[in-house]
Amino acid sequence: GAVVSQHPSWVICKSGTSVKIECRSLDFQATTMFWYRQFPKQSLMLMATSNEGSKATYEQGVEKDKFLINHASLTLSTLTVTSAHPEDSSFYICSAQRTSAYNEQFFGPGTRLTVL
Amino acid sequence: LAKTTQPISMDSYEGQEVNITCSHNNIATNDYITWYQQFPSQGPRFIIQGYKTKVTNEVASLFIPADRKSSTLSLPRVSLSDTAVYYCLVGDYNQGGKLIFGQGTELSVKP
């Protein structure tokens, strides 16, 4: 149990286009999901907290108008990178929090975004 | 959120026990300690979580001293497939569940 999926697993796009990444909790409901970004040889950096039915909370330095987050249901959160540029190329990872005594977070497999 | 400090890298050989220690001097009363494993181009995978003393599961043990200012992840008899980055995280999961990743420890297991 506790499986989180992401789609697509990789995407290549042209500069200036928008890209949507989906994060789904397959066998549990997740009121809260998180989005991270990871550059090569670096640690994960938390971008935002996604709450079902409310606006996302962004970490300092993350542009909310560039990284649009929608958490429309208890099993789906989407991250849209708007007007992508080469510097947005990165590995994007989501996690979903399962409500329990420890509120464990389970991570998706990640999405590799390459902006040409 | 409590900051964590881990060794940047460690080397080991197949069949050995590996212990990775993490410092978290500013851990709060309600914080839990969680360890994740990450392979290249994959999302982190939950290994183990604990609050105090010792926790053991089928893949690892977690040792937490009484003052909780550090913790040690113990991997018994590692294999080549345990080569990965290991992250120690501290957080109060009843307060929004935010996880702030530190640099992690890159474990290299050699034959």
mmCIF file of C-alpha atoms in Angstrom:
data_model
loop_
_atom_site.group_PDB
_atom_site.id
_atom_site.type_symbol
_atom_site.label_atom_id
_atom_site.label_comp_id
_atom_site.label_asym_id
_atom_site.label_seq_id
_atom_site.Cartn_x
_atom_site.Cartn_y
_atom_site.Cartn_z
ATOM 1 C CA GLY A 1 0.000 0.000 0.000
ATOM 2 C CA ALA A 2 0.828 3.728 0.069
ATOM 3 C CA VAL A 3 1.730 4.151 -3.596
ATOM 4 C CA VAL A 4 2.177 7.552 -5.188
ATOM 5 C CA SER A 5 2.414 7.948 -8.928
ATOM 6 C CA GLN A 6 3.527 10.816 -11.123
ATOM 7 C CA HIS A 7 2.775 11.519 -14.741
ATOM 8 C CA PRO A 8 4.606 11.992 -16.957
ATOM 9 C CA SER A 9 7.849 10.373 -15.822
ATOM 10 C CA TRP A 10 9.751 12.623 -18.174
ATOM 11 C CA VAL A 11 8.916 15.504 -20.485
ATOM 12 C CA ILE A 12 10.820 17.638 -22.954
ATOM 13 C CA CYS A 13 9.352 20.963 -23.967
ATOM 14 C CA LYS A 14 10.269 24.138 -25.759
ATOM 15 C CA SER A 15 11.083 27.317 -23.900
ATOM 16 C CA GLY A 16 7.973 29.391 -23.257
ATOM 17 C CA THR A 17 5.520 26.528 -23.103
ATOM 18 C CA SER A 18 3.683 25.263 -20.027
ATOM 19 C CA VAL A 19 3.972 21.782 -18.608
ATOM 20 C CA LYS A 20 1.589 20.017 -16.234
ATOM 21 C CA ILE A 21 2.755 17.286 -13.874
ATOM 22 C CA GLU A 22 0.259 15.076 -12.044
ATOM 23 C CA CYS A 23 0.715 13.470 -8.652
ATOM 24 C CA ARG A 24 -1.703 10.781 -7.527
ATOM 25 C CA SER A 25 -2.048 8.798 -4.336
ATOM 26 C CA LEU A 26 -3.258 5.448 -5.618
ATOM 27 C CA ASP A 27 -4.456 3.627 -2.516
ATOM 28 C CA PHE A 28 -5.004 6.284 0.110
ATOM 29 C CA GLN A 29 -6.442 9.734 0.412
ATOM 30 C CA ALA A 30 -4.099 12.639 0.872
ATOM 31 C CA THR A 31 -5.343 15.918 2.246
ATOM 32 C CA THR A 32 -1.837 17.264 1.940
ATOM 33 C CA MET A 33 0.681 16.801 -0.825
ATOM 34 C CA PHE A 34 4.073 18.373 -1.290
ATOM 35 C CA TRP A 35 6.114 19.370 -4.325
ATOM 36 C CA TYR A 36 9.893 19.249 -4.400
ATOM 37 C CA ARG A 37 12.525 20.083 -6.962
ATOM 38 C CA GLN A 38 15.909 18.423 -7.181
ATOM 39 C CA PHE A 39 18.866 19.529 -9.267
ATOM 40 C CA PRO A 40 21.666 17.086 -10.149
ATOM 41 C CA LYS A 41 23.818 16.056 -7.193
ATOM 42 C CA GLN A 42 21.716 18.172 -4.842
ATOM 43 C CA SER A 43 19.167 17.462 -2.175
ATOM 44 C CA LEU A 44 15.428 17.860 -2.528
ATOM 45 C CA MET A 45 14.144 21.386 -2.146
ATOM 46 C CA LEU A 46 10.596 21.874 -0.918
ATOM 47 C CA MET A 47 8.673 24.129 -3.277
ATOM 48 C CA ALA A 48 5.159 24.160 -1.891
ATOM 49 C CA THR A 49 2.559 22.459 0.236
ATOM 50 C CA SER A 50 -0.626 21.527 -1.553
ATOM 51 C CA ASN A 51 -3.824 21.286 0.461
ATOM 52 C CA GLU A 52 -6.995 19.791 -0.950
ATOM 53 C CA GLY A 53 -9.609 22.431 -1.519
ATOM 54 C CA SER A 54 -7.451 25.405 -0.633
ATOM 55 C CA LYS A 55 -4.605 27.452 -1.990
ATOM 56 C CA ALA A 56 -1.116 26.043 -1.925
ATOM 57 C CA THR A 57 1.495 27.401 0.438
ATOM 58 C CA TYR A 58 4.736 28.276 -1.293
ATOM 59 C CA GLU A 59 8.199 28.293 0.210
ATOM 60 C CA GLN A 60 10.201 31.489 0.187
ATOM 61 C CA GLY A 61 11.686 32.220 -3.200
ATOM 62 C CA VAL A 62 9.271 30.036 -5.169
ATOM 63 C CA GLU A 63 7.148 32.009 -7.615
ATOM 64 C CA LYS A 64 3.523 31.032 -7.172
ATOM 65 C CA ASP A 65 2.533 32.464 -10.555
ATOM 66 C CA LYS A 66 5.140 30.375 -12.295
ATOM 67 C CA PHE A 67 4.509 27.127 -10.464
ATOM 68 C CA LEU A 68 0.751 26.699 -10.326
ATOM 69 C CA ILE A 69 -0.531 24.055 -7.973
ATOM 70 C CA ASN A 70 -4.028 22.607 -7.938
ATOM 71 C CA HIS A 71 -5.189 20.008 -5.426
ATOM 72 C CA ALA A 72 -8.674 19.341 -6.695
ATOM 73 C CA SER A 73 -9.303 15.994 -5.030
ATOM 74 C CA LEU A 74 -8.011 13.868 -2.181
ATOM 75 C CA THR A 75 -5.938 11.792 -4.581
ATOM 76 C CA LEU A 76 -4.672 14.280 -7.151
ATOM 77 C CA SER A 77 -2.430 17.322 -7.107
ATOM 78 C CA THR A 78 -1.051 18.986 -10.212
ATOM 79 C CA LEU A 79 1.958 21.225 -10.719
ATOM 80 C CA THR A 80 2.008 23.403 -13.816
ATOM 81 C CA VAL A 81 5.274 25.029 -14.783
ATOM 82 C CA THR A 82 4.192 28.058 -16.780
ATOM 83 C CA SER A 83 6.333 29.660 -19.476
ATOM 84 C CA ALA A 84 9.096 27.190 -18.827
ATOM 85 C CA HIS A 85 12.702 28.173 -19.401
ATOM 86 C CA PRO A 86 15.882 26.084 -19.497
ATOM 87 C CA GLU A 87 16.666 26.968 -15.885
ATOM 88 C CA ASP A 88 13.429 25.224 -14.872
ATOM 89 C CA SER A 89 14.873 21.942 -16.101
ATOM 90 C CA SER A 90 14.979 19.732 -13.055
ATOM 91 C CA PHE A 91 13.649 16.613 -11.371
ATOM 92 C CA TYR A 92 10.251 17.328 -9.813
ATOM 93 C CA ILE A 93 9.067 15.035 -7.037
ATOM 94 C CA CYS A 94 5.780 15.003 -5.187
ATOM 95 C CA SER A 95 4.852 13.376 -1.916
ATOM 96 C CA ALA A 96 1.517 12.582 -0.348
ATOM 97 C CA GLN A 97 0.854 12.548 3.348
ATOM 98 C CA ARG A 98 -1.178 9.648 4.666
ATOM 99 C CA THR A 99 -3.270 10.477 7.680
ATOM 100 C CA SER A 100 -2.142 8.250 10.536
ATOM 101 C CA ALA A 101 -0.459 8.437 13.914
ATOM 102 C CA TYR A 102 2.731 9.517 12.189
ATOM 103 C CA ASN A 103 1.314 11.197 9.060
ATOM 104 C CA GLU A 104 3.919 9.486 6.913
ATOM 105 C CA GLN A 105 4.888 10.982 3.573
ATOM 106 C CA PHE A 106 5.185 8.749 0.555
ATOM 107 C CA PHE A 107 7.032 9.979 -2.490
ATOM 108 C CA GLY A 108 6.286 9.660 -6.162
ATOM 109 C CA PRO A 109 8.892 8.406 -8.632
ATOM 110 C CA GLY A 110 9.619 11.907 -9.916
ATOM 111 C CA THR A 111 9.269 13.709 -13.246
ATOM 112 C CA ARG A 112 12.295 14.741 -15.274
ATOM 113 C CA LEU A 113 11.618 18.064 -17.003
ATOM 114 C CA THR A 114 13.927 19.243 -19.753
ATOM 115 C CA VAL A 115 13.279 22.647 -21.280
ATOM 116 C CA LEU A 116 15.019 23.294 -24.571
ATOM 117 C CA LEU B 1 12.269 22.961 11.828
ATOM 118 C CA ALA B 2 15.298 21.247 13.301
ATOM 119 C CA LYS B 3 18.374 21.202 11.100
ATOM 120 C CA THR B 4 20.115 17.897 10.522
ATOM 121 C CA THR B 5 23.788 17.187 9.878
ATOM 122 C CA GLN B 6 25.059 13.983 8.294
ATOM 123 C CA PRO B 7 28.358 12.851 6.793
ATOM 124 C CA ILE B 8 28.452 13.712 3.097
ATOM 125 C CA SER B 9 29.645 10.285 2.047
ATOM 126 C CA MET B 10 30.530 6.846 3.343
ATOM 127 C CA ASP B 11 32.126 3.795 1.814
ATOM 128 C CA SER B 12 31.482 0.205 2.764
ATOM 129 C CA TYR B 13 31.878 -3.323 1.459
ATOM 130 C CA GLU B 14 29.305 -5.959 0.808
ATOM 131 C CA GLY B 15 28.264 -7.887 3.888
ATOM 132 C CA GLN B 16 29.314 -5.214 6.363
ATOM 133 C CA GLU B 17 27.069 -3.397 8.794
ATOM 134 C CA VAL B 18 26.784 0.310 8.052
ATOM 135 C CA ASN B 19 25.903 2.923 10.641
ATOM 136 C CA ILE B 20 25.019 6.443 9.529
ATOM 137 C CA THR B 21 24.732 9.025 12.285
ATOM 138 C CA CYS B 22 22.682 12.174 12.040
ATOM 139 C CA SER B 23 22.887 15.160 14.382
ATOM 140 C CA HIS B 24 19.769 17.164 15.193
ATOM 141 C CA ASN B 25 20.644 19.278 18.205
ATOM 142 C CA ASN B 26 17.544 21.448 17.972
ATOM 143 C CA ILE B 27 15.010 18.645 17.838
ATOM 144 C CA ALA B 28 11.715 19.629 19.427
ATOM 145 C CA THR B 29 9.595 17.597 21.799
ATOM 146 C CA ASN B 30 7.012 16.710 19.172
ATOM 147 C CA ASP B 31 9.498 15.903 16.409
ATOM 148 C CA TYR B 32 9.901 12.431 14.941
ATOM 149 C CA ILE B 33 13.004 11.196 13.128
ATOM 150 C CA THR B 34 12.602 9.656 9.707
ATOM 151 C CA TRP B 35 15.126 8.176 7.302
ATOM 152 C CA TYR B 36 14.680 7.949 3.551
ATOM 153 C CA GLN B 37 16.697 6.241 0.827
ATOM 154 C CA GLN B 38 17.015 7.681 -2.652
ATOM 155 C CA PHE B 39 18.402 6.100 -5.794
ATOM 156 C CA PRO B 40 19.373 8.278 -8.780
ATOM 157 C CA SER B 41 16.386 9.627 -10.702
ATOM 158 C CA GLN B 42 13.897 8.141 -8.263
ATOM 159 C CA GLY B 43 11.783 9.536 -5.461
ATOM 160 C CA PRO B 44 12.884 8.946 -1.862
ATOM 161 C CA ARG B 45 11.780 5.707 -0.251
ATOM 162 C CA PHE B 46 10.765 5.525 3.400
ATOM 163 C CA ILE B 47 13.112 3.358 5.461
ATOM 164 C CA ILE B 48 12.290 3.824 9.119
ATOM 165 C CA GLN B 49 10.872 6.275 11.615
ATOM 166 C CA GLY B 50 11.172 6.641 15.357
ATOM 167 C CA TYR B 51 10.771 8.918 18.344
ATOM 168 C CA LYS B 52 13.090 7.471 20.985
ATOM 169 C CA THR B 53 15.164 4.411 21.933
ATOM 170 C CA LYS B 54 15.315 1.748 19.236
ATOM 171 C CA VAL B 55 13.130 0.891 16.301
ATOM 172 C CA THR B 56 13.691 -2.078 14.030
ATOM 173 C CA ASN B 57 12.010 -3.219 10.856
ATOM 174 C CA GLU B 58 12.842 -5.707 8.139
ATOM 175 C CA VAL B 59 15.462 -3.506 6.490
ATOM 176 C CA ALA B 60 17.069 -1.355 9.189
ATOM 177 C CA SER B 61 17.344 -0.325 12.797
ATOM 178 C CA LEU B 62 17.178 3.169 14.200
ATOM 179 C CA PHE B 63 18.924 4.030 17.423
ATOM 180 C CA ILE B 64 17.969 7.215 19.257
ATOM 181 C CA PRO B 65 19.704 8.165 22.513
ATOM 182 C CA ALA B 66 17.813 9.566 25.459
ATOM 183 C CA ASP B 67 18.599 13.206 24.628
ATOM 184 C CA ARG B 68 17.384 12.653 21.019
ATOM 185 C CA LYS B 69 19.998 15.057 19.683
ATOM 186 C CA SER B 70 21.266 12.447 17.280
ATOM 187 C CA SER B 71 20.161 9.229 15.673
ATOM 188 C CA THR B 72 21.905 6.343 13.954
ATOM 189 C CA LEU B 73 20.573 4.374 11.032
ATOM 190 C CA SER B 74 21.974 0.860 11.011
ATOM 191 C CA LEU B 75 21.914 -1.220 7.843
ATOM 192 C CA PRO B 76 22.871 -4.862 8.482
ATOM 193 C CA ARG B 77 24.954 -6.722 5.899
ATOM 194 C CA VAL B 78 24.750 -4.213 3.058
ATOM 195 C CA SER B 79 24.771 -5.253 -0.566
ATOM 196 C CA LEU B 80 25.673 -3.410 -3.755
ATOM 197 C CA SER B 81 22.021 -2.456 -4.178
ATOM 198 C CA ASP B 82 22.163 -0.414 -0.980
ATOM 199 C CA THR B 83 24.334 2.146 -2.752
ATOM 200 C CA ALA B 84 22.195 5.269 -2.519
ATOM 201 C CA VAL B 85 21.759 8.591 -0.757
ATOM 202 C CA TYR B 86 20.302 8.380 2.745
ATOM 203 C CA TYR B 87 18.460 11.322 4.254
ATOM 204 C CA CYS B 88 17.717 11.944 7.898
ATOM 205 C CA LEU B 89 14.742 14.216 8.525
ATOM 206 C CA VAL B 90 13.206 15.628 11.653
ATOM 207 C CA GLY B 91 9.695 16.966 11.789
ATOM 208 C CA ASP B 92 6.501 17.328 13.746
ATOM 209 C CA TYR B 93 4.068 15.472 11.584
ATOM 210 C CA ASN B 94 1.157 16.935 13.418
ATOM 211 C CA GLN B 95 2.160 20.421 12.312
ATOM 212 C CA GLY B 96 1.617 20.268 8.558
ATOM 213 C CA GLY B 97 4.147 17.556 7.903
ATOM 214 C CA LYS B 98 6.731 19.744 6.164
ATOM 215 C CA LEU B 99 9.991 17.924 5.542
ATOM 216 C CA ILE B 100 13.166 19.862 4.945
ATOM 217 C CA PHE B 101 15.856 17.717 3.381
ATOM 218 C CA GLY B 102 19.477 18.178 4.349
ATOM 219 C CA GLN B 103 22.395 17.176 2.197
ATOM 220 C CA GLY B 104 22.079 13.445 2.847
ATOM 221 C CA THR B 105 24.775 10.792 3.026
ATOM 222 C CA GLU B 106 25.945 9.166 -0.185
ATOM 223 C CA LEU B 107 26.664 5.543 0.676
ATOM 224 C CA SER B 108 28.832 3.584 -1.723
ATOM 225 C CA VAL B 109 28.942 -0.185 -1.263
ATOM 226 C CA LYS B 110 31.812 -1.932 -2.970
ATOM 227 C CA PRO B 111 32.232 -5.615 -3.787
#
